[in-house]
mmCIF file of C-alpha atoms and ligand atoms in Angstrom:
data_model
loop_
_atom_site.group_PDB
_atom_site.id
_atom_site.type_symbol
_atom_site.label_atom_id
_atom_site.label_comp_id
_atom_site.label_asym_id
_atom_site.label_seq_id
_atom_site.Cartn_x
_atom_site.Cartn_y
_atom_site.Cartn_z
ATOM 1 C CA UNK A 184 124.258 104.039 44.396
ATOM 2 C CA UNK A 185 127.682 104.955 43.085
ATOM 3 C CA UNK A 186 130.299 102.194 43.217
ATOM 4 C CA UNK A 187 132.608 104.900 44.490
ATOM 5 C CA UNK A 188 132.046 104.425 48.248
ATOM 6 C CA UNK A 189 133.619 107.925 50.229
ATOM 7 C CA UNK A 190 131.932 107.176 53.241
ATOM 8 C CA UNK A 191 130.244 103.903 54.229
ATOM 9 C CA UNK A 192 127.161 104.260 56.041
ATOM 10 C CA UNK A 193 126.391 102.241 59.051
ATOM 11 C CA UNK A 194 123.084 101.475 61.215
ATOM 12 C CA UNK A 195 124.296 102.403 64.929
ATOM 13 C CA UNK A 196 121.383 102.407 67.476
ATOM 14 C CA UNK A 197 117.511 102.164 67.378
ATOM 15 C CA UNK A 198 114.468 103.238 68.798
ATOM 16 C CA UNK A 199 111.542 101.967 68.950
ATOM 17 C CA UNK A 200 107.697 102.999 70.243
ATOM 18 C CA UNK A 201 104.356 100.820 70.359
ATOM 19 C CA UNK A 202 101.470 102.195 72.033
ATOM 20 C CA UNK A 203 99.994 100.751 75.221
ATOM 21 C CA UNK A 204 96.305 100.137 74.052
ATOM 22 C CA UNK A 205 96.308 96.484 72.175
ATOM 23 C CA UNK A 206 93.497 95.949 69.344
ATOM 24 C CA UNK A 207 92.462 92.300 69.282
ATOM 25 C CA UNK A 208 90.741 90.337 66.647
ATOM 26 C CA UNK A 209 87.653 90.289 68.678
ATOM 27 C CA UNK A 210 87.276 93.838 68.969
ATOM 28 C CA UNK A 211 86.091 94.322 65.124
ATOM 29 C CA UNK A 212 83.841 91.363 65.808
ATOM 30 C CA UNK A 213 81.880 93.214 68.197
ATOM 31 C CA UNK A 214 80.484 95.352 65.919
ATOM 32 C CA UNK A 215 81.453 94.485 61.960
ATOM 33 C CA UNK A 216 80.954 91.362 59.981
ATOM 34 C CA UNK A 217 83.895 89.849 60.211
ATOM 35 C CA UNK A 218 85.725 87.301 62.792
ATOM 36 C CA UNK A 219 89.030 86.383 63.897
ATOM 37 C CA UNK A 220 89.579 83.355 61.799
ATOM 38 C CA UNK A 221 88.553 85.531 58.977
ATOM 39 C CA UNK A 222 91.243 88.204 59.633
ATOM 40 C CA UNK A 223 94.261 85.976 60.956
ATOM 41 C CA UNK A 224 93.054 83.165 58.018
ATOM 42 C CA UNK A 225 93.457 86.697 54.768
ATOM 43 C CA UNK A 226 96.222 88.400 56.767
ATOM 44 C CA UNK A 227 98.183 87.290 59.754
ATOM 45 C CA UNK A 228 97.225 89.798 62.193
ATOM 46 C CA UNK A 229 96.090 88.680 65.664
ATOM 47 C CA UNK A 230 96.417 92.226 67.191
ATOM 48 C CA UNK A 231 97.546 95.887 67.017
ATOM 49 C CA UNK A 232 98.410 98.836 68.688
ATOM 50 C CA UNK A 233 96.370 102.014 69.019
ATOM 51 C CA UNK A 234 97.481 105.803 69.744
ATOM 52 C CA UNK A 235 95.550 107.369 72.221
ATOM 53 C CA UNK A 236 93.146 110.086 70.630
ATOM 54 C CA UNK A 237 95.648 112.984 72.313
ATOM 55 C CA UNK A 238 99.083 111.382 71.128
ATOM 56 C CA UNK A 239 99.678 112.535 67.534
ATOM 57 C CA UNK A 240 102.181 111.123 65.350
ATOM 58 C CA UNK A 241 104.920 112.964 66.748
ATOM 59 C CA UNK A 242 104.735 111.442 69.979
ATOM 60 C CA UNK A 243 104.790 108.185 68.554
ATOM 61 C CA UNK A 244 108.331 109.598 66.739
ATOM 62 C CA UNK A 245 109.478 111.462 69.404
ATOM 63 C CA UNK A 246 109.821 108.546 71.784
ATOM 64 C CA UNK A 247 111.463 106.386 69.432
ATOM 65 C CA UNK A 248 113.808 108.883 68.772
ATOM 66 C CA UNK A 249 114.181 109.768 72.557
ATOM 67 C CA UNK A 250 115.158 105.685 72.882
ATOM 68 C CA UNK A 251 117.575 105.677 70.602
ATOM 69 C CA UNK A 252 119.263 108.659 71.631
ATOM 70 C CA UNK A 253 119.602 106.605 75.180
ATOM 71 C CA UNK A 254 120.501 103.796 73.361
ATOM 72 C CA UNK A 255 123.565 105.438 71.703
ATOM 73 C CA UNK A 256 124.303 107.342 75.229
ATOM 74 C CA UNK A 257 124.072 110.602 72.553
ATOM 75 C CA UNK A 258 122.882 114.264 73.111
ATOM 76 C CA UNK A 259 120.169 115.714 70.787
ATOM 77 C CA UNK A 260 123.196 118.124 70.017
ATOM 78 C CA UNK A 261 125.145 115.673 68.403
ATOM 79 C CA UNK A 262 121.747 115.207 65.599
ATOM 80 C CA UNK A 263 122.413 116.825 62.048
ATOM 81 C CA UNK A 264 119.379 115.836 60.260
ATOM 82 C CA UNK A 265 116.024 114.292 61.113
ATOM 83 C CA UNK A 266 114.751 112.567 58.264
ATOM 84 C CA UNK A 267 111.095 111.520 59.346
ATOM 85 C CA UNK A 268 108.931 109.712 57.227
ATOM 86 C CA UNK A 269 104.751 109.059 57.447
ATOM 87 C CA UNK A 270 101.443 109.416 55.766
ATOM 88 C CA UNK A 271 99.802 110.867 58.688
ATOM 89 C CA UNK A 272 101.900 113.978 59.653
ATOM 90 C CA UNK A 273 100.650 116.035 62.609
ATOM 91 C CA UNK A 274 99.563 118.423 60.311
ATOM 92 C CA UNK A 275 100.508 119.455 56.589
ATOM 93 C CA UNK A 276 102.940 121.742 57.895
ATOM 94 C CA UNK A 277 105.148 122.483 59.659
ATOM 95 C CA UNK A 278 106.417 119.173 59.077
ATOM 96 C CA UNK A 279 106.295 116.532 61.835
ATOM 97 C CA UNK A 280 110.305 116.311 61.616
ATOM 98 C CA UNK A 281 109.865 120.004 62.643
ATOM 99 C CA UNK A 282 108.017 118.749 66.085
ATOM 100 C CA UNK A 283 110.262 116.246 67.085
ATOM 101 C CA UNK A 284 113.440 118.441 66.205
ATOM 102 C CA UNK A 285 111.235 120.546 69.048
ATOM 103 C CA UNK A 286 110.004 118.123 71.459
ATOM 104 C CA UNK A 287 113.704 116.629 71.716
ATOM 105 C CA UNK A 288 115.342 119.905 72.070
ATOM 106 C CA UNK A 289 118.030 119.275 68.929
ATOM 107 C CA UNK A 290 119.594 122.413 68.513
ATOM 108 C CA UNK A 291 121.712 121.784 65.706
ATOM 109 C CA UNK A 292 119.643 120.283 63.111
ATOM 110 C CA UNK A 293 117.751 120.186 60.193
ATOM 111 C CA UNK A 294 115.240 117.853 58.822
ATOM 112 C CA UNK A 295 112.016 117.170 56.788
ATOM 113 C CA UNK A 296 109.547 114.477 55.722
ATOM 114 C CA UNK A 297 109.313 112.427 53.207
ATOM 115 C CA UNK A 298 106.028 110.629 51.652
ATOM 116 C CA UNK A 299 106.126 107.347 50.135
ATOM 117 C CA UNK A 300 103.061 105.612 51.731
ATOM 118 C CA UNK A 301 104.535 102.240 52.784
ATOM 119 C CA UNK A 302 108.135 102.324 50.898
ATOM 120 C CA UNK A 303 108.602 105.770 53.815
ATOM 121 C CA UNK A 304 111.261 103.776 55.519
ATOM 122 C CA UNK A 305 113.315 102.600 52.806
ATOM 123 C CA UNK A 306 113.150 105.753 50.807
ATOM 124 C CA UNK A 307 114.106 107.662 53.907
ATOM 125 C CA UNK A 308 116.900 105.424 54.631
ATOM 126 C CA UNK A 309 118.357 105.461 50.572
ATOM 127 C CA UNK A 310 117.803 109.051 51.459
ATOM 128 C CA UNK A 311 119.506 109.577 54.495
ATOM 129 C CA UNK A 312 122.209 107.780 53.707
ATOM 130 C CA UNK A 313 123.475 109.739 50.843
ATOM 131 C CA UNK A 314 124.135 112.208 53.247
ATOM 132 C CA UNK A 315 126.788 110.144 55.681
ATOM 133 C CA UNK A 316 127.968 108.722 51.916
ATOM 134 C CA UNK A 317 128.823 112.000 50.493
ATOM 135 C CA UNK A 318 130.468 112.954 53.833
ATOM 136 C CA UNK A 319 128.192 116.213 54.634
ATOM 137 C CA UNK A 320 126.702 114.447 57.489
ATOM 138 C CA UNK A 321 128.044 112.222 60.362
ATOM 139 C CA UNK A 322 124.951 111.632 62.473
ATOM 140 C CA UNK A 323 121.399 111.146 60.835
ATOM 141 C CA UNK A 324 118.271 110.473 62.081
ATOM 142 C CA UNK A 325 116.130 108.148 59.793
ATOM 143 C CA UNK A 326 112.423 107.602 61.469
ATOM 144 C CA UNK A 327 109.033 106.047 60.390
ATOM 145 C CA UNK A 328 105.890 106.857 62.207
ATOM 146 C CA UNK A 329 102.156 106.459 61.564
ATOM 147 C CA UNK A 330 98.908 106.415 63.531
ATOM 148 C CA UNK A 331 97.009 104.635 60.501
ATOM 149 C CA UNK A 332 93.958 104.330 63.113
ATOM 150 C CA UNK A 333 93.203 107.650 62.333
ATOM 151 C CA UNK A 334 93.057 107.399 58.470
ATOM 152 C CA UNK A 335 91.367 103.660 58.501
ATOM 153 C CA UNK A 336 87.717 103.973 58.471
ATOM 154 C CA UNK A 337 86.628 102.030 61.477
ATOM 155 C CA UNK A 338 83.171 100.861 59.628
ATOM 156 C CA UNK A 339 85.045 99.474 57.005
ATOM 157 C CA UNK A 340 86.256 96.079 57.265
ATOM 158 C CA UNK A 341 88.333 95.393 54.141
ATOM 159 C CA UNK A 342 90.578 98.096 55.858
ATOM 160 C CA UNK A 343 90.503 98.936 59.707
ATOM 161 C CA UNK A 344 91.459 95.281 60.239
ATOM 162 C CA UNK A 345 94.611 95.694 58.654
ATOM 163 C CA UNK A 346 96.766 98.889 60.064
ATOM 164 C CA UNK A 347 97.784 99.752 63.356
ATOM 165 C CA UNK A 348 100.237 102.747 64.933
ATOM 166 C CA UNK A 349 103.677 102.546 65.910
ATOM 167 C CA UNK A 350 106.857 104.171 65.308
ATOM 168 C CA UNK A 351 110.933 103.383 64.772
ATOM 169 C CA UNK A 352 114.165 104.986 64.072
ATOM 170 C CA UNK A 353 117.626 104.606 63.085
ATOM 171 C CA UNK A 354 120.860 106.166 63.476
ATOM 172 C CA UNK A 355 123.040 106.443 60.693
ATOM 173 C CA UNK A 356 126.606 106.975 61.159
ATOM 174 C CA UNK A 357 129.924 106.654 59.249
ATOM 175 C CA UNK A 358 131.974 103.445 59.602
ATOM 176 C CA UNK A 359 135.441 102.607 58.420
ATOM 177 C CA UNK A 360 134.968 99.275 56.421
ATOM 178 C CA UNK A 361 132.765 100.013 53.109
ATOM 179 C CA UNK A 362 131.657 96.379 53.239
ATOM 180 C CA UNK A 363 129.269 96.863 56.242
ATOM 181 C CA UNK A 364 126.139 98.963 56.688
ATOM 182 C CA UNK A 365 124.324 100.362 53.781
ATOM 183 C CA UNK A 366 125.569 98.417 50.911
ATOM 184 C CA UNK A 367 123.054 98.923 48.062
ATOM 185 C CA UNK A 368 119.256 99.985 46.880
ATOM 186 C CA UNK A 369 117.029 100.125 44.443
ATOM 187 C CA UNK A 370 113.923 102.465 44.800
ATOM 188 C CA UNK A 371 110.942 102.430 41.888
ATOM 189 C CA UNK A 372 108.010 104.600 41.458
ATOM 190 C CA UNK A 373 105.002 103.914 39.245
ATOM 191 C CA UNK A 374 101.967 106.443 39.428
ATOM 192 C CA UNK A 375 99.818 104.306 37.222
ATOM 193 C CA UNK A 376 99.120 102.430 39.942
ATOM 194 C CA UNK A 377 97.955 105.880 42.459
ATOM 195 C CA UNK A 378 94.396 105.200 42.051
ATOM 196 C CA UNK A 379 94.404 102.126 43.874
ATOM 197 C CA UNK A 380 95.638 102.582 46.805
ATOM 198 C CA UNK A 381 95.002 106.537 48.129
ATOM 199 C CA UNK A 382 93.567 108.681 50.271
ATOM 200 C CA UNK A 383 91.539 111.168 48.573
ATOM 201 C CA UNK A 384 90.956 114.392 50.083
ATOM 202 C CA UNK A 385 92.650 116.658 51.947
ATOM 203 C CA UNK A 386 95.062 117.789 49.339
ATOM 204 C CA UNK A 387 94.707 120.182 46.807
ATOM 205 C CA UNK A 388 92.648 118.237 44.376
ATOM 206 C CA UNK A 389 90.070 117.598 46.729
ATOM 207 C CA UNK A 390 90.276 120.001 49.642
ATOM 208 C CA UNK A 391 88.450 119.318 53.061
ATOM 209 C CA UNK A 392 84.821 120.175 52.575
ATOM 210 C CA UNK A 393 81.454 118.570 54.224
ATOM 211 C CA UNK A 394 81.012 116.750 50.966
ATOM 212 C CA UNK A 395 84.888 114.871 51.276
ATOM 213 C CA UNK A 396 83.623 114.209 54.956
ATOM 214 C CA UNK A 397 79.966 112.876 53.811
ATOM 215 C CA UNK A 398 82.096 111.132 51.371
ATOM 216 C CA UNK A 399 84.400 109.425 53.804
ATOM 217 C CA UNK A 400 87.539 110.837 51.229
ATOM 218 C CA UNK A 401 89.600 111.045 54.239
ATOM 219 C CA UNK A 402 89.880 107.521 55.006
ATOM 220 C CA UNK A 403 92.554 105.171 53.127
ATOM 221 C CA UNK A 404 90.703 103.599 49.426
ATOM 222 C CA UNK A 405 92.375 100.496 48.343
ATOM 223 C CA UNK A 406 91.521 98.036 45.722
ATOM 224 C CA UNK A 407 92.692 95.655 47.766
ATOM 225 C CA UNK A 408 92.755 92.339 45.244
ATOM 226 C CA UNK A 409 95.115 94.371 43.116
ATOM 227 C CA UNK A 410 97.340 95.573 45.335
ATOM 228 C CA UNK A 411 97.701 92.349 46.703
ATOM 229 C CA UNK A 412 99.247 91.256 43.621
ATOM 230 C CA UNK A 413 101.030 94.011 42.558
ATOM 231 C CA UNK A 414 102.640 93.987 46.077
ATOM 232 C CA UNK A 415 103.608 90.769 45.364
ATOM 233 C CA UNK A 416 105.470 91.297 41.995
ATOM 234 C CA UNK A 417 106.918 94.606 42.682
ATOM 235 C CA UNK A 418 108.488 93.466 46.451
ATOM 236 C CA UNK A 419 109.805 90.598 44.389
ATOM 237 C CA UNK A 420 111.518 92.044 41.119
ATOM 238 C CA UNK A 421 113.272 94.586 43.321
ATOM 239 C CA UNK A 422 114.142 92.488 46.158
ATOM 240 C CA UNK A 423 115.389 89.744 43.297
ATOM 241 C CA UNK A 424 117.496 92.629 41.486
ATOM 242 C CA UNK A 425 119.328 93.577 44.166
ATOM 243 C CA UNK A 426 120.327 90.030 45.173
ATOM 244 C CA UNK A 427 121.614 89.626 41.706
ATOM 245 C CA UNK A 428 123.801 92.788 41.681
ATOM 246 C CA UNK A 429 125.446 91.859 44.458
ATOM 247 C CA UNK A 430 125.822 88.386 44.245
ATOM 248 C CA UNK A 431 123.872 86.929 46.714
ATOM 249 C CA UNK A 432 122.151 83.584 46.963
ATOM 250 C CA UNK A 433 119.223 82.749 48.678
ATOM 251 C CA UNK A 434 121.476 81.167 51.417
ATOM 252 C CA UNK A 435 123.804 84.184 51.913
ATOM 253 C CA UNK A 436 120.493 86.198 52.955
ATOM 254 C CA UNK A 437 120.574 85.803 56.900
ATOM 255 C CA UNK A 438 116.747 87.668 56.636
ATOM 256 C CA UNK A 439 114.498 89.075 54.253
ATOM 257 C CA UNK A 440 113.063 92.495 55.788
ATOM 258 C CA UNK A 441 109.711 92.467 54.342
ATOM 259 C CA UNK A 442 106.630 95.490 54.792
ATOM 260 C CA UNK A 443 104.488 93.853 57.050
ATOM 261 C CA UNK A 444 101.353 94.474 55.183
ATOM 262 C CA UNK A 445 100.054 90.627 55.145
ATOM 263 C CA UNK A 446 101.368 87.478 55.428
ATOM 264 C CA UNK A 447 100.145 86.123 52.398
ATOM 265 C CA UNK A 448 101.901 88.964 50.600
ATOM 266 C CA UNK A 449 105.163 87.941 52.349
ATOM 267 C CA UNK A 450 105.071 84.481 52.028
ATOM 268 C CA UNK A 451 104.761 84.796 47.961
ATOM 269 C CA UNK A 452 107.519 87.317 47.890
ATOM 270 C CA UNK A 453 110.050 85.003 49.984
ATOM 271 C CA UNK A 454 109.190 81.470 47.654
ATOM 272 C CA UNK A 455 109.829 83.315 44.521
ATOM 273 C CA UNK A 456 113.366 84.576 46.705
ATOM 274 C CA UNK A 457 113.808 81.176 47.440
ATOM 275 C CA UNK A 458 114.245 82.207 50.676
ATOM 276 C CA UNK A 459 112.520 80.047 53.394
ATOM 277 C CA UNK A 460 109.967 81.607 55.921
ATOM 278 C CA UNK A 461 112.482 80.631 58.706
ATOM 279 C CA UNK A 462 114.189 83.687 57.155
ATOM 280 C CA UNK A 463 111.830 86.084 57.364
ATOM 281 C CA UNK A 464 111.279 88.513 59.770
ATOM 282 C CA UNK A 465 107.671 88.833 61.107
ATOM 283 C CA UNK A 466 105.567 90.893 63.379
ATOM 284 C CA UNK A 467 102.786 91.399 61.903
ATOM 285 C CA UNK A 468 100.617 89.258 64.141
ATOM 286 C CA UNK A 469 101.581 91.758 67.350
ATOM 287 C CA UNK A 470 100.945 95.199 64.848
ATOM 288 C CA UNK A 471 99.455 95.023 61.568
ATOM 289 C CA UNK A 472 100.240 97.209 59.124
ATOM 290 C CA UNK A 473 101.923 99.960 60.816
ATOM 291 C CA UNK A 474 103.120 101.713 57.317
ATOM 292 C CA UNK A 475 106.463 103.622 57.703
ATOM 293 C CA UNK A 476 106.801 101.782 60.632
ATOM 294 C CA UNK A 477 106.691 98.322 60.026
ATOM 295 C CA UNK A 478 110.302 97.479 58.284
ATOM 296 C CA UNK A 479 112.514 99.504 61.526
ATOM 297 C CA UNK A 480 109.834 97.877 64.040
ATOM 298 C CA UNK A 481 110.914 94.419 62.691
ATOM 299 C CA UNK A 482 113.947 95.144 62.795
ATOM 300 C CA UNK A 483 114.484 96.649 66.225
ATOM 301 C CA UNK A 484 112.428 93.894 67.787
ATOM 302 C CA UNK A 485 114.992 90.906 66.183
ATOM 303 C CA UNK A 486 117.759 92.796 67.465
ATOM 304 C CA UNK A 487 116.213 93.648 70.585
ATOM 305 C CA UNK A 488 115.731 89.799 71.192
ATOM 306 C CA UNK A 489 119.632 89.094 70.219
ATOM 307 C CA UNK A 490 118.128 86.933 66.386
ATOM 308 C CA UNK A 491 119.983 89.763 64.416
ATOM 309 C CA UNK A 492 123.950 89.438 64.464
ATOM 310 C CA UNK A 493 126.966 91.316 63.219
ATOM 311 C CA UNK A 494 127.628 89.856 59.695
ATOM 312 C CA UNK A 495 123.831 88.633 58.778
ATOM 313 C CA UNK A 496 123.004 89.640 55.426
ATOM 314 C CA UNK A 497 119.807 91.935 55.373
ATOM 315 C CA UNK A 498 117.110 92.436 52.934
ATOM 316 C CA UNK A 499 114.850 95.086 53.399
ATOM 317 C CA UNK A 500 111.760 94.958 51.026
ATOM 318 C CA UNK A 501 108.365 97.138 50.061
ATOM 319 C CA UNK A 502 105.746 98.342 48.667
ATOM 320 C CA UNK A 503 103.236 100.999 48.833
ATOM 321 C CA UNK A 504 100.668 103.399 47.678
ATOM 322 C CA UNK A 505 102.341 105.326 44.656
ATOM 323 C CA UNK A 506 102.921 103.013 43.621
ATOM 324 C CA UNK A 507 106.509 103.301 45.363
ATOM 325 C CA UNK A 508 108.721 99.893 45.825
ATOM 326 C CA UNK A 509 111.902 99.827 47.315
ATOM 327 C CA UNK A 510 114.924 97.222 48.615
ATOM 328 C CA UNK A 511 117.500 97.847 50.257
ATOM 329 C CA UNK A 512 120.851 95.810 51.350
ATOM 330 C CA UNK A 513 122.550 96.178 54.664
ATOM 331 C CA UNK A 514 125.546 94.055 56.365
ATOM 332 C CA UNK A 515 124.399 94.411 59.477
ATOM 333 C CA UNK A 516 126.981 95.997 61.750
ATOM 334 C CA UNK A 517 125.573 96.244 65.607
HETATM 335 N N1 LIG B 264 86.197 90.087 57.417
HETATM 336 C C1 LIG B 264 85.450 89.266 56.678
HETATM 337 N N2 LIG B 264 85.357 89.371 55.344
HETATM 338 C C2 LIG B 264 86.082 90.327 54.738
HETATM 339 C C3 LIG B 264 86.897 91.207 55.465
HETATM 340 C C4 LIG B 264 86.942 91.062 56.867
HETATM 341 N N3 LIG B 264 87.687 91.851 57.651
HETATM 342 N N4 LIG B 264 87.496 92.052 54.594
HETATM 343 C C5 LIG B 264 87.066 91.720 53.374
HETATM 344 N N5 LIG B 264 86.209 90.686 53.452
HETATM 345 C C6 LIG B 264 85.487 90.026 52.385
HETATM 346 C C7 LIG B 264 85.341 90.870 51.157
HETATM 347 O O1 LIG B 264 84.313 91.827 51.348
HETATM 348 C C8 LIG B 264 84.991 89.837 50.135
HETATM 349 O O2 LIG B 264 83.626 89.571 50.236
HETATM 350 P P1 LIG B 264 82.717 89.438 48.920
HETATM 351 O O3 LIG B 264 83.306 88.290 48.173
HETATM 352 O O4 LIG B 264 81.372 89.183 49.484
HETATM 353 O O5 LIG B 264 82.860 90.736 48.204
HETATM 354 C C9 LIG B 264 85.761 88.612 50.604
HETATM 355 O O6 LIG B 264 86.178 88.880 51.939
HETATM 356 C C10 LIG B 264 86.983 88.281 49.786
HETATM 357 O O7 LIG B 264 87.626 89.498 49.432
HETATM 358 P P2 LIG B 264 89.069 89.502 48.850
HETATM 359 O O8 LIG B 264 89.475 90.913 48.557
HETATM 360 O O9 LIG B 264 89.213 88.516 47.771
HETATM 361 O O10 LIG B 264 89.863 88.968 50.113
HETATM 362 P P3 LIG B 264 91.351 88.687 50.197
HETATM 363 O O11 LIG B 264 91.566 87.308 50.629
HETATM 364 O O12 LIG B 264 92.101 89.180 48.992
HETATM 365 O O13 LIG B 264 91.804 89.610 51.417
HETATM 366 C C11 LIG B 264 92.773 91.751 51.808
HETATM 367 C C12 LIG B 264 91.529 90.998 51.405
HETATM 368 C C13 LIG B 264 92.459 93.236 51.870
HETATM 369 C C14 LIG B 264 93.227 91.234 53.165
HETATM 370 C C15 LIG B 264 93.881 91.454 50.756
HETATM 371 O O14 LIG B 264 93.385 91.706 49.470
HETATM 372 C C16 LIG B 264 95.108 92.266 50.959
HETATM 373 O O15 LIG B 264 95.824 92.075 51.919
HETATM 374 N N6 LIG B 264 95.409 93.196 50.017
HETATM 375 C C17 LIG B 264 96.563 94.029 50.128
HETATM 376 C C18 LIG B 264 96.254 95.098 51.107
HETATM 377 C C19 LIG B 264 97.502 95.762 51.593
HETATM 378 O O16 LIG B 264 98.322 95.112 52.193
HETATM 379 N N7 LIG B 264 97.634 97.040 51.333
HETATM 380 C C20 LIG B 264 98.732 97.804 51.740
HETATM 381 C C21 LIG B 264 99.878 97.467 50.880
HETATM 382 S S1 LIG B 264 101.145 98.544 51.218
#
């Protein structure tokens, strides 16, 4: 970002959604080889949410956005842009920002999605906050939402045990002092690293065909050793870099904001922070991996529970198929 600030760019309400139906442990035991100790021992998930199989994506987004628009006391009037960010989109097109723009009834809007796999959320929020910066925009919508147990194949148990559904979303207004909300990001992409984390077909390479379906090219492939570790690095070096360019030590950081893809993952990123677990924010063990989700989810729920304050120092952190990596550094304002 510029250091010529117009407009500062603050976080002013949330929404949030988790679906009703909860996914223990002991479900996948039931019919895979695998157990709970197994999956909380690799991962730190105890449980996550599932979408019913009539409740696309959309509604997932649509009643986090609904919640936040009740949350700010705000008509759907008032929305200039939707930015809505997944990896499983109610369809190809139109695009899912489209549907909620619908389902909420904004009449004064526009809006698209954006795909970055796991990094969705903090490349929709660099995103959406260069239009509040710039001054073209005074009320955006930034949202994640994903029903990953539709892409996870369920007889698969290096990967069903890991993702679960859920949606967030964040308004992003203007605010007077440039030293709150938004301060900084850094956002990296590396497509050597696409082939190990993907899902194959459905695109234009490999269209939908009985053979991608005998195949099973529809579900997420991940190599899931090396992703592991090149989470790790990349979640640190940019997390690391942005500290640095803005001066902060591992004791100004009120909480590091990290993708809630495993704890393992997190708890490497935060010792080479130097930034102690009692400083991390973690769901995980309630959702999984809920993608796009996962960073606003965490987020809402410590400020829905009264842990996140005006002042704290913020650290938001992630990686994701791409590869795509991202941090981003708020003051947090509400
Ligand atoms: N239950 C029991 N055993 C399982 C299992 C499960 N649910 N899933 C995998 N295993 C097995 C593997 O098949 C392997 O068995 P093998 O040695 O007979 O081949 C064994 O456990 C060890 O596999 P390994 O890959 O070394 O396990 P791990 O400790 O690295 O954990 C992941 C596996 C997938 C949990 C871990 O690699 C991971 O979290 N990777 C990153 C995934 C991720 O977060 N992706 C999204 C990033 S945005």
């Amino acid at each position: 970002m510029s250091s010529k600030k117009p407009y500062n760019c603050n976080i002013s309400a949330l929404g949030h959604y988790v679906p009703e139906k909860v996914i223990d442990n002991k479900y996948f035991e039931n019919y895979l080889d695998t157990t709970d100790e197994w999956i909380t021992e690799r991962t730190g998930i105890k449980e996550r949410r599932y979408l019913e199989k009539d409740q696309p994506t959309s509604y997932a987004a649509t009643k986090a956005v609904e919640e936040l628009l009740k949350n700010r006391n705000m008509s759907p009037d008032e929305i200039e842009l939707i930015v809505l960010t997944t990896v499983t989109p109610d369809m190809i097109y139109p695009s899912t920002a489209c549907i909620i723009q619908n389902n909420i009834g904004a009449k004064n809007c526009w809006g698209f999605d954006l795909i970055a796999a796991c990094s969705g959320f903090i490349f929709a929020l660099y995103t959406g906050a260069q239009f509040i910066k710039s001054g073209t925009h005074k009320k955006v919508i930034v949202c994640g939402a994903d029903k990953m147990s539709l892409i996870a194949d369920p007889d698969d148990r290096n990967n069903i045990v890991l993702f679960g559904d859920g949606a967030a979303a964040f308004l992003l207004e203007p605010g007077e002092d440039e030293n709150y909300g938004i301060i900084d990001a850094v956002a990296r992409i590396d497509g050597s690293g696409g082939r190990n984390l993907c899902q194959l077909a459905g695109g234009s390479l490999h269209p939908a065909s009985h053979e991608t379906v005998d195949k099973k090219m529809h579900f997420i492939y991940q190599d899931g050793r090396t992703v592991f570790k090149d989470a790790v690095k990349g979640m640190a070096d940019v997390s690391l870099e942005i500290m640095k360019r803005n001066n902060l030590k591992s004791e100004d950081v009120a909480y590091l904001v990290p993708h809630q893809a495993n704890h393992r993952i997190i708890a490497a990123i935060a010792g080479r922070m130097g930034v102690s677990m009692d400083k991390v924010m973690m769901n995980i063990h309630k959702y999984g991996n809920t993608t796009t989700a996962s960073i606003p989810l965490c987020i809402y729920e410590y400020w829905a529970d009264g842990k996140l304050k005006k002042d704290d120092n913020i650290i938001l952190s992630s990686f994701g198929a791409g590869y795509t990596y991202g941090s981003i550094y708020v003051k947090w304002t509400l």
